[in-house]
Amino acid sequence: MTRLFVAAALLLAAWPLRAEEVGWVASHGRAGFVTAHLYPGAAITLAPQHLAAPIVALTFDDGPHGTNDPAILEILRQHKAAATFFLIGRNAAHHPDLVRAMVADGHEVGNHTNDHIRLSQHTAVEQAATIAQANAALVLGGAQPRWFRPPFGSLDSDTVAIARAQGLETMLWTVDSKDYRNIPAATVEERVMAGLTPGAVVLLHSNHHNTVEALPNILARGGALGYRFVTLTEWKAWMERASFVAAAVKAPGP
Ligand SMILES: [Zn+2]
């Protein structure tokens, strides 16, 4: 009985945080293709079952990283794969050369705030400031960011609009590799492969070396299964066509 009471008290104590953090479902890796969880603020309803090609978007957060990102770029080049890097502004300011290399290789560079803060614990003004600072650092590195990913998947009800006001769409993920837990590369690989479905958005990190080790096999095995690795902007174009097809299927013409 006492144990039950303690459990109920803990649940109640946690509740306000969860209610506020509208991104918590995504941050725990259960977003799937619920449009509001993966792509909050989207103009379309995601319909990956209607994708005309099995595309996948790999995303690398928390860079640029001085040693891992050059290695990741080289592996992507070898496999002719494109990806999206969600960079921390202050890191980008230290490595403008890496930002330029990502853009030059045809990858996309997105905004991951300047300071990697948990946005739901900050005011709207503070959120706008850290996003703007990161954008400035990315633009200095030659990028034109179109996407925003909140650190920890932590959003509040204002965050999507704040990012949109700066020209950014918010994107979470469908597959959490959990590479940040310092698990073996083989575990990262298996977790990503288990979640690889058409339209998947995969969360990886630049600052963990297990990711670099796992990447060649992920690309080789994914490629052998027919998957194409694309930037988020290309992912969006495929998804828009799929949602158009879904609407046509739902409401057939005369
Ligand atoms: Zn991050």
JSON list of N, CA and C in Angstrom, two decimals, residues 38-117:
[
{"chain": "A", "resi": 38, "resn": "LEU", "atom": "N", "xyz": [6.85, 13.59, -34.58]},
{"chain": "A", "resi": 38, "resn": "LEU", "atom": "CA", "xyz": [8.07, 13.58, -35.39]},
{"chain": "A", "resi": 38, "resn": "LEU", "atom": "C", "xyz": [8.34, 14.95, -36.01]},
{"chain": "A", "resi": 39, "resn": "TYR", "atom": "N", "xyz": [7.28, 15.58, -36.54]},
{"chain": "A", "resi": 39, "resn": "TYR", "atom": "CA", "xyz": [7.42, 16.76, -37.38]},
{"chain": "A", "resi": 39, "resn": "TYR", "atom": "C", "xyz": [6.37, 17.77, -36.93]},
{"chain": "A", "resi": 40, "resn": "PRO", "atom": "N", "xyz": [6.49, 18.25, -35.68]},
{"chain": "A", "resi": 40, "resn": "PRO", "atom": "CA", "xyz": [5.45, 19.14, -35.14]},
{"chain": "A", "resi": 40, "resn": "PRO", "atom": "C", "xyz": [5.38, 20.42, -35.96]},
{"chain": "A", "resi": 41, "resn": "GLY", "atom": "N", "xyz": [4.17, 20.86, -36.26]},
{"chain": "A", "resi": 41, "resn": "GLY", "atom": "CA", "xyz": [3.99, 22.06, -37.07]},
{"chain": "A", "resi": 41, "resn": "GLY", "atom": "C", "xyz": [3.99, 21.77, -38.55]},
{"chain": "A", "resi": 42, "resn": "ALA", "atom": "N", "xyz": [4.05, 20.49, -38.94]},
{"chain": "A", "resi": 42, "resn": "ALA", "atom": "CA", "xyz": [4.09, 20.14, -40.36]},
{"chain": "A", "resi": 42, "resn": "ALA", "atom": "C", "xyz": [2.80, 20.55, -41.06]},
{"chain": "A", "resi": 43, "resn": "ALA", "atom": "N", "xyz": [2.91, 20.89, -42.34]},
{"chain": "A", "resi": 43, "resn": "ALA", "atom": "CA", "xyz": [1.74, 21.25, -43.14]},
{"chain": "A", "resi": 43, "resn": "ALA", "atom": "C", "xyz": [1.07, 20.00, -43.72]},
{"chain": "A", "resi": 44, "resn": "ILE", "atom": "N", "xyz": [1.71, 18.85, -43.57]},
{"chain": "A", "resi": 44, "resn": "ILE", "atom": "CA", "xyz": [1.18, 17.61, -44.12]},
{"chain": "A", "resi": 44, "resn": "ILE", "atom": "C", "xyz": [0.97, 16.59, -42.99]},
{"chain": "A", "resi": 45, "resn": "THR", "atom": "N", "xyz": [0.18, 15.56, -43.30]},
{"chain": "A", "resi": 45, "resn": "THR", "atom": "CA", "xyz": [0.09, 14.41, -42.40]},
{"chain": "A", "resi": 45, "resn": "THR", "atom": "C", "xyz": [0.97, 13.33, -43.01]},
{"chain": "A", "resi": 46, "resn": "LEU", "atom": "N", "xyz": [1.89, 12.82, -42.22]},
{"chain": "A", "resi": 46, "resn": "LEU", "atom": "CA", "xyz": [2.85, 11.85, -42.75]},
{"chain": "A", "resi": 46, "resn": "LEU", "atom": "C", "xyz": [2.16, 10.54, -43.13]},
{"chain": "A", "resi": 47, "resn": "ALA", "atom": "N", "xyz": [2.51, 10.02, -44.30]},
{"chain": "A", "resi": 47, "resn": "ALA", "atom": "CA", "xyz": [1.93, 8.76, -44.79]},
{"chain": "A", "resi": 47, "resn": "ALA", "atom": "C", "xyz": [3.05, 7.93, -45.41]},
{"chain": "A", "resi": 48, "resn": "PRO", "atom": "N", "xyz": [3.99, 7.45, -44.58]},
{"chain": "A", "resi": 48, "resn": "PRO", "atom": "CA", "xyz": [5.16, 6.75, -45.13]},
{"chain": "A", "resi": 48, "resn": "PRO", "atom": "C", "xyz": [4.79, 5.50, -45.92]},
{"chain": "A", "resi": 49, "resn": "GLN", "atom": "N", "xyz": [3.61, 4.95, -45.65]},
{"chain": "A", "resi": 49, "resn": "GLN", "atom": "CA", "xyz": [3.17, 3.74, -46.38]},
{"chain": "A", "resi": 49, "resn": "GLN", "atom": "C", "xyz": [2.97, 4.04, -47.87]},
{"chain": "A", "resi": 50, "resn": "HIS", "atom": "N", "xyz": [2.88, 5.31, -48.24]},
{"chain": "A", "resi": 50, "resn": "HIS", "atom": "CA", "xyz": [2.69, 5.69, -49.65]},
{"chain": "A", "resi": 50, "resn": "HIS", "atom": "C", "xyz": [3.97, 6.24, -50.28]},
{"chain": "A", "resi": 51, "resn": "LEU", "atom": "N", "xyz": [5.09, 6.11, -49.62]},
{"chain": "A", "resi": 51, "resn": "LEU", "atom": "CA", "xyz": [6.35, 6.58, -50.21]},
{"chain": "A", "resi": 51, "resn": "LEU", "atom": "C", "xyz": [6.66, 5.78, -51.49]},
{"chain": "A", "resi": 52, "resn": "ALA", "atom": "N", "xyz": [7.11, 6.49, -52.52]},
{"chain": "A", "resi": 52, "resn": "ALA", "atom": "CA", "xyz": [7.41, 5.83, -53.79]},
{"chain": "A", "resi": 52, "resn": "ALA", "atom": "C", "xyz": [8.80, 5.19, -53.77]},
{"chain": "A", "resi": 53, "resn": "ALA", "atom": "N", "xyz": [9.62, 5.54, -52.79]},
{"chain": "A", "resi": 53, "resn": "ALA", "atom": "CA", "xyz": [10.96, 4.94, -52.67]},
{"chain": "A", "resi": 53, "resn": "ALA", "atom": "C", "xyz": [11.29, 4.81, -51.19]},
{"chain": "A", "resi": 54, "resn": "PRO", "atom": "N", "xyz": [12.07, 3.78, -50.83]},
{"chain": "A", "resi": 54, "resn": "PRO", "atom": "CA", "xyz": [12.42, 3.59, -49.42]},
{"chain": "A", "resi": 54, "resn": "PRO", "atom": "C", "xyz": [13.55, 4.51, -48.99]},
{"chain": "A", "resi": 55, "resn": "ILE", "atom": "N", "xyz": [13.19, 5.74, -48.69]},
{"chain": "A", "resi": 55, "resn": "ILE", "atom": "CA", "xyz": [14.20, 6.72, -48.29]},
{"chain": "A", "resi": 55, "resn": "ILE", "atom": "C", "xyz": [14.34, 6.74, -46.76]},
{"chain": "A", "resi": 56, "resn": "VAL", "atom": "N", "xyz": [15.53, 7.11, -46.30]},
{"chain": "A", "resi": 56, "resn": "VAL", "atom": "CA", "xyz": [15.82, 7.20, -44.87]},
{"chain": "A", "resi": 56, "resn": "VAL", "atom": "C", "xyz": [16.66, 8.46, -44.65]},
{"chain": "A", "resi": 57, "resn": "ALA", "atom": "N", "xyz": [16.37, 9.17, -43.57]},
{"chain": "A", "resi": 57, "resn": "ALA", "atom": "CA", "xyz": [17.16, 10.36, -43.23]},
{"chain": "A", "resi": 57, "resn": "ALA", "atom": "C", "xyz": [18.00, 10.08, -41.99]},
{"chain": "A", "resi": 58, "resn": "LEU", "atom": "N", "xyz": [19.33, 10.02, -42.17]},
{"chain": "A", "resi": 58, "resn": "LEU", "atom": "CA", "xyz": [20.23, 9.92, -41.02]},
{"chain": "A", "resi": 58, "resn": "LEU", "atom": "C", "xyz": [20.50, 11.33, -40.51]},
{"chain": "A", "resi": 59, "resn": "THR", "atom": "N", "xyz": [20.45, 11.50, -39.20]},
{"chain": "A", "resi": 59, "resn": "THR", "atom": "CA", "xyz": [20.75, 12.81, -38.62]},
{"chain": "A", "resi": 59, "resn": "THR", "atom": "C", "xyz": [21.82, 12.66, -37.54]},
{"chain": "A", "resi": 60, "resn": "PHE", "atom": "N", "xyz": [22.80, 13.54, -37.58]},
{"chain": "A", "resi": 60, "resn": "PHE", "atom": "CA", "xyz": [23.92, 13.52, -36.63]},
{"chain": "A", "resi": 60, "resn": "PHE", "atom": "C", "xyz": [23.86, 14.78, -35.78]},
{"chain": "A", "resi": 61, "resn": "ASP", "atom": "N", "xyz": [23.59, 14.62, -34.50]},
{"chain": "A", "resi": 61, "resn": "ASP", "atom": "CA", "xyz": [23.45, 15.77, -33.61]},
{"chain": "A", "resi": 61, "resn": "ASP", "atom": "C", "xyz": [24.76, 16.08, -32.87]},
{"chain": "A", "resi": 62, "resn": "ASP", "atom": "N", "xyz": [24.82, 17.29, -32.36]},
{"chain": "A", "resi": 62, "resn": "ASP", "atom": "CA", "xyz": [25.81, 17.75, -31.36]},
{"chain": "A", "resi": 62, "resn": "ASP", "atom": "C", "xyz": [27.19, 18.10, -31.92]},
{"chain": "A", "resi": 63, "resn": "GLY", "atom": "N", "xyz": [27.40, 18.01, -33.23]},
{"chain": "A", "resi": 63, "resn": "GLY", "atom": "CA", "xyz": [28.68, 18.42, -33.79]},
{"chain": "A", "resi": 63, "resn": "GLY", "atom": "C", "xyz": [28.72, 19.93, -33.97]},
{"chain": "A", "resi": 64, "resn": "PRO", "atom": "N", "xyz": [29.69, 20.45, -34.75]},
{"chain": "A", "resi": 64, "resn": "PRO", "atom": "CA", "xyz": [30.76, 19.65, -35.36]},
{"chain": "A", "resi": 64, "resn": "PRO", "atom": "C", "xyz": [31.76, 19.15, -34.33]},
{"chain": "A", "resi": 65, "resn": "HIS", "atom": "N", "xyz": [32.25, 17.94, -34.61]},
{"chain": "A", "resi": 65, "resn": "HIS", "atom": "CA", "xyz": [33.26, 17.31, -33.75]},
{"chain": "A", "resi": 65, "resn": "HIS", "atom": "C", "xyz": [34.55, 17.18, -34.57]},
{"chain": "A", "resi": 66, "resn": "GLY", "atom": "N", "xyz": [35.66, 17.69, -34.01]},
{"chain": "A", "resi": 66, "resn": "GLY", "atom": "CA", "xyz": [36.90, 17.84, -34.75]},
{"chain": "A", "resi": 66, "resn": "GLY", "atom": "C", "xyz": [37.47, 16.58, -35.38]},
{"chain": "A", "resi": 67, "resn": "THR", "atom": "N", "xyz": [37.28, 15.43, -34.75]},
{"chain": "A", "resi": 67, "resn": "THR", "atom": "CA", "xyz": [37.83, 14.19, -35.34]},
{"chain": "A", "resi": 67, "resn": "THR", "atom": "C", "xyz": [36.74, 13.29, -35.91]},
{"chain": "A", "resi": 68, "resn": "ASN", "atom": "N", "xyz": [35.61, 13.17, -35.20]},
{"chain": "A", "resi": 68, "resn": "ASN", "atom": "CA", "xyz": [34.57, 12.25, -35.68]},
{"chain": "A", "resi": 68, "resn": "ASN", "atom": "C", "xyz": [33.90, 12.73, -36.96]},
{"chain": "A", "resi": 69, "resn": "ASP", "atom": "N", "xyz": [33.62, 14.02, -37.07]},
{"chain": "A", "resi": 69, "resn": "ASP", "atom": "CA", "xyz": [32.89, 14.48, -38.26]},
{"chain": "A", "resi": 69, "resn": "ASP", "atom": "C", "xyz": [33.67, 14.34, -39.56]},
{"chain": "A", "resi": 70, "resn": "PRO", "atom": "N", "xyz": [34.99, 14.62, -39.58]},
{"chain": "A", "resi": 70, "resn": "PRO", "atom": "CA", "xyz": [35.72, 14.32, -40.83]},
{"chain": "A", "resi": 70, "resn": "PRO", "atom": "C", "xyz": [35.62, 12.84, -41.20]},
{"chain": "A", "resi": 71, "resn": "ALA", "atom": "N", "xyz": [35.65, 11.95, -40.19]},
{"chain": "A", "resi": 71, "resn": "ALA", "atom": "CA", "xyz": [35.53, 10.51, -40.47]},
{"chain": "A", "resi": 71, "resn": "ALA", "atom": "C", "xyz": [34.12, 10.17, -40.99]},
{"chain": "A", "resi": 72, "resn": "ILE", "atom": "N", "xyz": [33.10, 10.76, -40.37]},
{"chain": "A", "resi": 72, "resn": "ILE", "atom": "CA", "xyz": [31.71, 10.53, -40.82]},
{"chain": "A", "resi": 72, "resn": "ILE", "atom": "C", "xyz": [31.53, 11.01, -42.25]},
{"chain": "A", "resi": 73, "resn": "LEU", "atom": "N", "xyz": [32.10, 12.18, -42.56]},
{"chain": "A", "resi": 73, "resn": "LEU", "atom": "CA", "xyz": [31.99, 12.72, -43.93]},
{"chain": "A", "resi": 73, "resn": "LEU", "atom": "C", "xyz": [32.63, 11.78, -44.94]},
{"chain": "A", "resi": 74, "resn": "GLU", "atom": "N", "xyz": [33.80, 11.23, -44.57]},
{"chain": "A", "resi": 74, "resn": "GLU", "atom": "CA", "xyz": [34.50, 10.32, -45.47]},
{"chain": "A", "resi": 74, "resn": "GLU", "atom": "C", "xyz": [33.68, 9.04, -45.72]},
{"chain": "A", "resi": 75, "resn": "ILE", "atom": "N", "xyz": [33.09, 8.50, -44.65]},
{"chain": "A", "resi": 75, "resn": "ILE", "atom": "CA", "xyz": [32.28, 7.28, -44.79]},
{"chain": "A", "resi": 75, "resn": "ILE", "atom": "C", "xyz": [31.04, 7.56, -45.66]},
{"chain": "A", "resi": 76, "resn": "LEU", "atom": "N", "xyz": [30.40, 8.70, -45.43]},
{"chain": "A", "resi": 76, "resn": "LEU", "atom": "CA", "xyz": [29.21, 9.05, -46.24]},
{"chain": "A", "resi": 76, "resn": "LEU", "atom": "C", "xyz": [29.60, 9.19, -47.72]},
{"chain": "A", "resi": 77, "resn": "ARG", "atom": "N", "xyz": [30.78, 9.78, -47.95]},
{"chain": "A", "resi": 77, "resn": "ARG", "atom": "CA", "xyz": [31.27, 9.96, -49.33]},
{"chain": "A", "resi": 77, "resn": "ARG", "atom": "C", "xyz": [31.47, 8.60, -50.00]},
{"chain": "A", "resi": 78, "resn": "GLN", "atom": "N", "xyz": [32.10, 7.68, -49.27]},
{"chain": "A", "resi": 78, "resn": "GLN", "atom": "CA", "xyz": [32.36, 6.35, -49.82]},
{"chain": "A", "resi": 78, "resn": "GLN", "atom": "C", "xyz": [31.07, 5.63, -50.20]},
{"chain": "A", "resi": 79, "resn": "HIS", "atom": "N", "xyz": [30.02, 5.87, -49.43]},
{"chain": "A", "resi": 79, "resn": "HIS", "atom": "CA", "xyz": [28.75, 5.17, -49.68]},
{"chain": "A", "resi": 79, "resn": "HIS", "atom": "C", "xyz": [27.77, 6.03, -50.49]},
{"chain": "A", "resi": 80, "resn": "LYS", "atom": "N", "xyz": [28.23, 7.21, -50.96]},
{"chain": "A", "resi": 80, "resn": "LYS", "atom": "CA", "xyz": [27.39, 8.12, -51.72]},
{"chain": "A", "resi": 80, "resn": "LYS", "atom": "C", "xyz": [26.06, 8.39, -51.00]},
{"chain": "A", "resi": 81, "resn": "ALA", "atom": "N", "xyz": [26.17, 8.61, -49.70]},
{"chain": "A", "resi": 81, "resn": "ALA", "atom": "CA", "xyz": [24.97, 8.84, -48.87]},
{"chain": "A", "resi": 81, "resn": "ALA", "atom": "C", "xyz": [24.94, 10.29, -48.42]},
{"chain": "A", "resi": 82, "resn": "ALA", "atom": "N", "xyz": [23.72, 10.83, -48.30]},
{"chain": "A", "resi": 82, "resn": "ALA", "atom": "CA", "xyz": [23.55, 12.19, -47.78]},
{"chain": "A", "resi": 82, "resn": "ALA", "atom": "C", "xyz": [22.95, 12.11, -46.37]},
{"chain": "A", "resi": 83, "resn": "ALA", "atom": "N", "xyz": [23.19, 13.16, -45.59]},
{"chain": "A", "resi": 83, "resn": "ALA", "atom": "CA", "xyz": [22.69, 13.17, -44.22]},
{"chain": "A", "resi": 83, "resn": "ALA", "atom": "C", "xyz": [22.44, 14.61, -43.78]},
{"chain": "A", "resi": 84, "resn": "THR", "atom": "N", "xyz": [21.91, 14.74, -42.57]},
{"chain": "A", "resi": 84, "resn": "THR", "atom": "CA", "xyz": [21.67, 16.07, -41.99]},
{"chain": "A", "resi": 84, "resn": "THR", "atom": "C", "xyz": [22.40, 16.15, -40.65]},
{"chain": "A", "resi": 85, "resn": "PHE", "atom": "N", "xyz": [23.14, 17.24, -40.47]},
{"chain": "A", "resi": 85, "resn": "PHE", "atom": "CA", "xyz": [23.90, 17.46, -39.24]},
{"chain": "A", "resi": 85, "resn": "PHE", "atom": "C", "xyz": [23.22, 18.57, -38.43]},
{"chain": "A", "resi": 86, "resn": "PHE", "atom": "N", "xyz": [22.73, 18.21, -37.23]},
{"chain": "A", "resi": 86, "resn": "PHE", "atom": "CA", "xyz": [22.15, 19.23, -36.35]},
{"chain": "A", "resi": 86, "resn": "PHE", "atom": "C", "xyz": [23.25, 19.75, -35.43]},
{"chain": "A", "resi": 87, "resn": "LEU", "atom": "N", "xyz": [23.77, 20.91, -35.78]},
{"chain": "A", "resi": 87, "resn": "LEU", "atom": "CA", "xyz": [24.97, 21.42, -35.11]},
{"chain": "A", "resi": 87, "resn": "LEU", "atom": "C", "xyz": [24.63, 22.35, -33.95]},
{"chain": "A", "resi": 88, "resn": "ILE", "atom": "N", "xyz": [25.45, 22.27, -32.92]},
{"chain": "A", "resi": 88, "resn": "ILE", "atom": "CA", "xyz": [25.39, 23.20, -31.80]},
{"chain": "A", "resi": 88, "resn": "ILE", "atom": "C", "xyz": [26.14, 24.47, -32.23]},
{"chain": "A", "resi": 89, "resn": "GLY", "atom": "N", "xyz": [25.49, 25.63, -32.10]},
{"chain": "A", "resi": 89, "resn": "GLY", "atom": "CA", "xyz": [26.07, 26.87, -32.62]},
{"chain": "A", "resi": 89, "resn": "GLY", "atom": "C", "xyz": [27.48, 27.14, -32.12]},
{"chain": "A", "resi": 90, "resn": "ARG", "atom": "N", "xyz": [27.68, 26.97, -30.81]},
{"chain": "A", "resi": 90, "resn": "ARG", "atom": "CA", "xyz": [29.02, 27.31, -30.27]},
{"chain": "A", "resi": 90, "resn": "ARG", "atom": "C", "xyz": [30.09, 26.35, -30.80]},
{"chain": "A", "resi": 91, "resn": "ASN", "atom": "N", "xyz": [29.73, 25.11, -31.10]},
{"chain": "A", "resi": 91, "resn": "ASN", "atom": "CA", "xyz": [30.68, 24.18, -31.72]},
{"chain": "A", "resi": 91, "resn": "ASN", "atom": "C", "xyz": [30.96, 24.59, -33.16]},
{"chain": "A", "resi": 92, "resn": "ALA", "atom": "N", "xyz": [29.91, 25.00, -33.86]},
{"chain": "A", "resi": 92, "resn": "ALA", "atom": "CA", "xyz": [30.05, 25.42, -35.26]},
{"chain": "A", "resi": 92, "resn": "ALA", "atom": "C", "xyz": [30.98, 26.63, -35.35]},
{"chain": "A", "resi": 93, "resn": "ALA", "atom": "N", "xyz": [30.89, 27.51, -34.35]},
{"chain": "A", "resi": 93, "resn": "ALA", "atom": "CA", "xyz": [31.74, 28.71, -34.35]},
{"chain": "A", "resi": 93, "resn": "ALA", "atom": "C", "xyz": [33.22, 28.32, -34.24]},
{"chain": "A", "resi": 94, "resn": "HIS", "atom": "N", "xyz": [33.50, 27.17, -33.59]},
{"chain": "A", "resi": 94, "resn": "HIS", "atom": "CA", "xyz": [34.89, 26.70, -33.47]},
{"chain": "A", "resi": 94, "resn": "HIS", "atom": "C", "xyz": [35.35, 25.93, -34.71]},
{"chain": "A", "resi": 95, "resn": "HIS", "atom": "N", "xyz": [34.41, 25.44, -35.50]},
{"chain": "A", "resi": 95, "resn": "HIS", "atom": "CA", "xyz": [34.76, 24.59, -36.65]},
{"chain": "A", "resi": 95, "resn": "HIS", "atom": "C", "xyz": [34.04, 25.03, -37.93]},
{"chain": "A", "resi": 96, "resn": "PRO", "atom": "N", "xyz": [34.18, 26.30, -38.32]},
{"chain": "A", "resi": 96, "resn": "PRO", "atom": "CA", "xyz": [33.47, 26.72, -39.55]},
{"chain": "A", "resi": 96, "resn": "PRO", "atom": "C", "xyz": [33.93, 25.92, -40.77]},
{"chain": "A", "resi": 97, "resn": "ASP", "atom": "N", "xyz": [35.20, 25.42, -40.72]},
{"chain": "A", "resi": 97, "resn": "ASP", "atom": "CA", "xyz": [35.71, 24.61, -41.82]},
{"chain": "A", "resi": 97, "resn": "ASP", "atom": "C", "xyz": [34.90, 23.33, -41.98]},
{"chain": "A", "resi": 98, "resn": "LEU", "atom": "N", "xyz": [34.48, 22.73, -40.86]},
{"chain": "A", "resi": 98, "resn": "LEU", "atom": "CA", "xyz": [33.68, 21.50, -40.93]},
{"chain": "A", "resi": 98, "resn": "LEU", "atom": "C", "xyz": [32.27, 21.79, -41.43]},
{"chain": "A", "resi": 99, "resn": "VAL", "atom": "N", "xyz": [31.71, 22.93, -41.03]},
{"chain": "A", "resi": 99, "resn": "VAL", "atom": "CA", "xyz": [30.39, 23.31, -41.53]},
{"chain": "A", "resi": 99, "resn": "VAL", "atom": "C", "xyz": [30.46, 23.43, -43.06]},
{"chain": "A", "resi": 100, "resn": "ARG", "atom": "N", "xyz": [31.52, 24.10, -43.53]},
{"chain": "A", "resi": 100, "resn": "ARG", "atom": "CA", "xyz": [31.70, 24.26, -44.98]},
{"chain": "A", "resi": 100, "resn": "ARG", "atom": "C", "xyz": [31.86, 22.91, -45.68]},
{"chain": "A", "resi": 101, "resn": "ALA", "atom": "N", "xyz": [32.60, 22.00, -45.04]},
{"chain": "A", "resi": 101, "resn": "ALA", "atom": "CA", "xyz": [32.82, 20.67, -45.65]},
{"chain": "A", "resi": 101, "resn": "ALA", "atom": "C", "xyz": [31.50, 19.91, -45.75]},
{"chain": "A", "resi": 102, "resn": "MET", "atom": "N", "xyz": [30.65, 20.01, -44.74]},
{"chain": "A", "resi": 102, "resn": "MET", "atom": "CA", "xyz": [29.34, 19.34, -44.76]},
{"chain": "A", "resi": 102, "resn": "MET", "atom": "C", "xyz": [28.50, 19.86, -45.92]},
{"chain": "A", "resi": 103, "resn": "VAL", "atom": "N", "xyz": [28.45, 21.19, -46.04]},
{"chain": "A", "resi": 103, "resn": "VAL", "atom": "CA", "xyz": [27.66, 21.82, -47.11]},
{"chain": "A", "resi": 103, "resn": "VAL", "atom": "C", "xyz": [28.24, 21.45, -48.47]},
{"chain": "A", "resi": 104, "resn": "ALA", "atom": "N", "xyz": [29.58, 21.51, -48.59]},
{"chain": "A", "resi": 104, "resn": "ALA", "atom": "CA", "xyz": [30.24, 21.21, -49.87]},
{"chain": "A", "resi": 104, "resn": "ALA", "atom": "C", "xyz": [29.96, 19.78, -50.32]},
{"chain": "A", "resi": 105, "resn": "ASP", "atom": "N", "xyz": [29.80, 18.87, -49.37]},
{"chain": "A", "resi": 105, "resn": "ASP", "atom": "CA", "xyz": [29.54, 17.46, -49.71]},
{"chain": "A", "resi": 105, "resn": "ASP", "atom": "C", "xyz": [28.06, 17.18, -50.00]},
{"chain": "A", "resi": 106, "resn": "GLY", "atom": "N", "xyz": [27.23, 18.23, -49.95]},
{"chain": "A", "resi": 106, "resn": "GLY", "atom": "CA", "xyz": [25.82, 18.04, -50.29]},
{"chain": "A", "resi": 106, "resn": "GLY", "atom": "C", "xyz": [24.96, 17.63, -49.11]},
{"chain": "A", "resi": 107, "resn": "HIS", "atom": "N", "xyz": [25.50, 17.73, -47.90]},
{"chain": "A", "resi": 107, "resn": "HIS", "atom": "CA", "xyz": [24.69, 17.41, -46.72]},
{"chain": "A", "resi": 107, "resn": "HIS", "atom": "C", "xyz": [23.94, 18.65, -46.28]},
{"chain": "A", "resi": 108, "resn": "GLU", "atom": "N", "xyz": [23.00, 18.42, -45.36]},
{"chain": "A", "resi": 108, "resn": "GLU", "atom": "CA", "xyz": [22.24, 19.54, -44.86]},
{"chain": "A", "resi": 108, "resn": "GLU", "atom": "C", "xyz": [22.70, 19.84, -43.43]},
{"chain": "A", "resi": 109, "resn": "VAL", "atom": "N", "xyz": [22.68, 21.12, -43.08]},
{"chain": "A", "resi": 109, "resn": "VAL", "atom": "CA", "xyz": [23.10, 21.54, -41.75]},
{"chain": "A", "resi": 109, "resn": "VAL", "atom": "C", "xyz": [21.90, 22.18, -41.06]},
{"chain": "A", "resi": 110, "resn": "GLY", "atom": "N", "xyz": [21.54, 21.63, -39.89]},
{"chain": "A", "resi": 110, "resn": "GLY", "atom": "CA", "xyz": [20.41, 22.16, -39.13]},
{"chain": "A", "resi": 110, "resn": "GLY", "atom": "C", "xyz": [20.84, 22.75, -37.80]},
{"chain": "A", "resi": 111, "resn": "ASN", "atom": "N", "xyz": [19.88, 23.41, -37.15]},
{"chain": "A", "resi": 111, "resn": "ASN", "atom": "CA", "xyz": [20.12, 24.17, -35.92]},
{"chain": "A", "resi": 111, "resn": "ASN", "atom": "C", "xyz": [19.76, 23.32, -34.70]},
{"chain": "A", "resi": 112, "resn": "HIS", "atom": "N", "xyz": [20.70, 23.23, -33.74]},
{"chain": "A", "resi": 112, "resn": "HIS", "atom": "CA", "xyz": [20.48, 22.43, -32.52]},
{"chain": "A", "resi": 112, "resn": "HIS", "atom": "C", "xyz": [20.70, 23.30, -31.29]},
{"chain": "A", "resi": 113, "resn": "THR", "atom": "N", "xyz": [20.38, 24.58, -31.42]},
{"chain": "A", "resi": 113, "resn": "THR", "atom": "CA", "xyz": [20.58, 25.66, -30.44]},
{"chain": "A", "resi": 113, "resn": "THR", "atom": "C", "xyz": [22.07, 26.01, -30.29]},
{"chain": "A", "resi": 114, "resn": "ASN", "atom": "N", "xyz": [22.31, 27.14, -29.66]},
{"chain": "A", "resi": 114, "resn": "ASN", "atom": "CA", "xyz": [23.71, 27.56, -29.48]},
{"chain": "A", "resi": 114, "resn": "ASN", "atom": "C", "xyz": [24.36, 26.86, -28.30]},
{"chain": "A", "resi": 115, "resn": "ASP", "atom": "N", "xyz": [23.56, 26.52, -27.27]},
{"chain": "A", "resi": 115, "resn": "ASP", "atom": "CA", "xyz": [24.13, 26.06, -26.00]},
{"chain": "A", "resi": 115, "resn": "ASP", "atom": "C", "xyz": [23.65, 24.68, -25.57]},
{"chain": "A", "resi": 116, "resn": "HIS", "atom": "N", "xyz": [22.86, 24.03, -26.39]},
{"chain": "A", "resi": 116, "resn": "HIS", "atom": "CA", "xyz": [22.33, 22.70, -26.05]},
{"chain": "A", "resi": 116, "resn": "HIS", "atom": "C", "xyz": [21.57, 22.70, -24.72]},
{"chain": "A", "resi": 117, "resn": "ILE", "atom": "N", "xyz": [20.63, 23.64, -24.62]},
{"chain": "A", "resi": 117, "resn": "ILE", "atom": "CA", "xyz": [19.84, 23.74, -23.39]},
{"chain": "A", "resi": 117, "resn": "ILE", "atom": "C", "xyz": [18.50, 23.03, -23.54]}
]
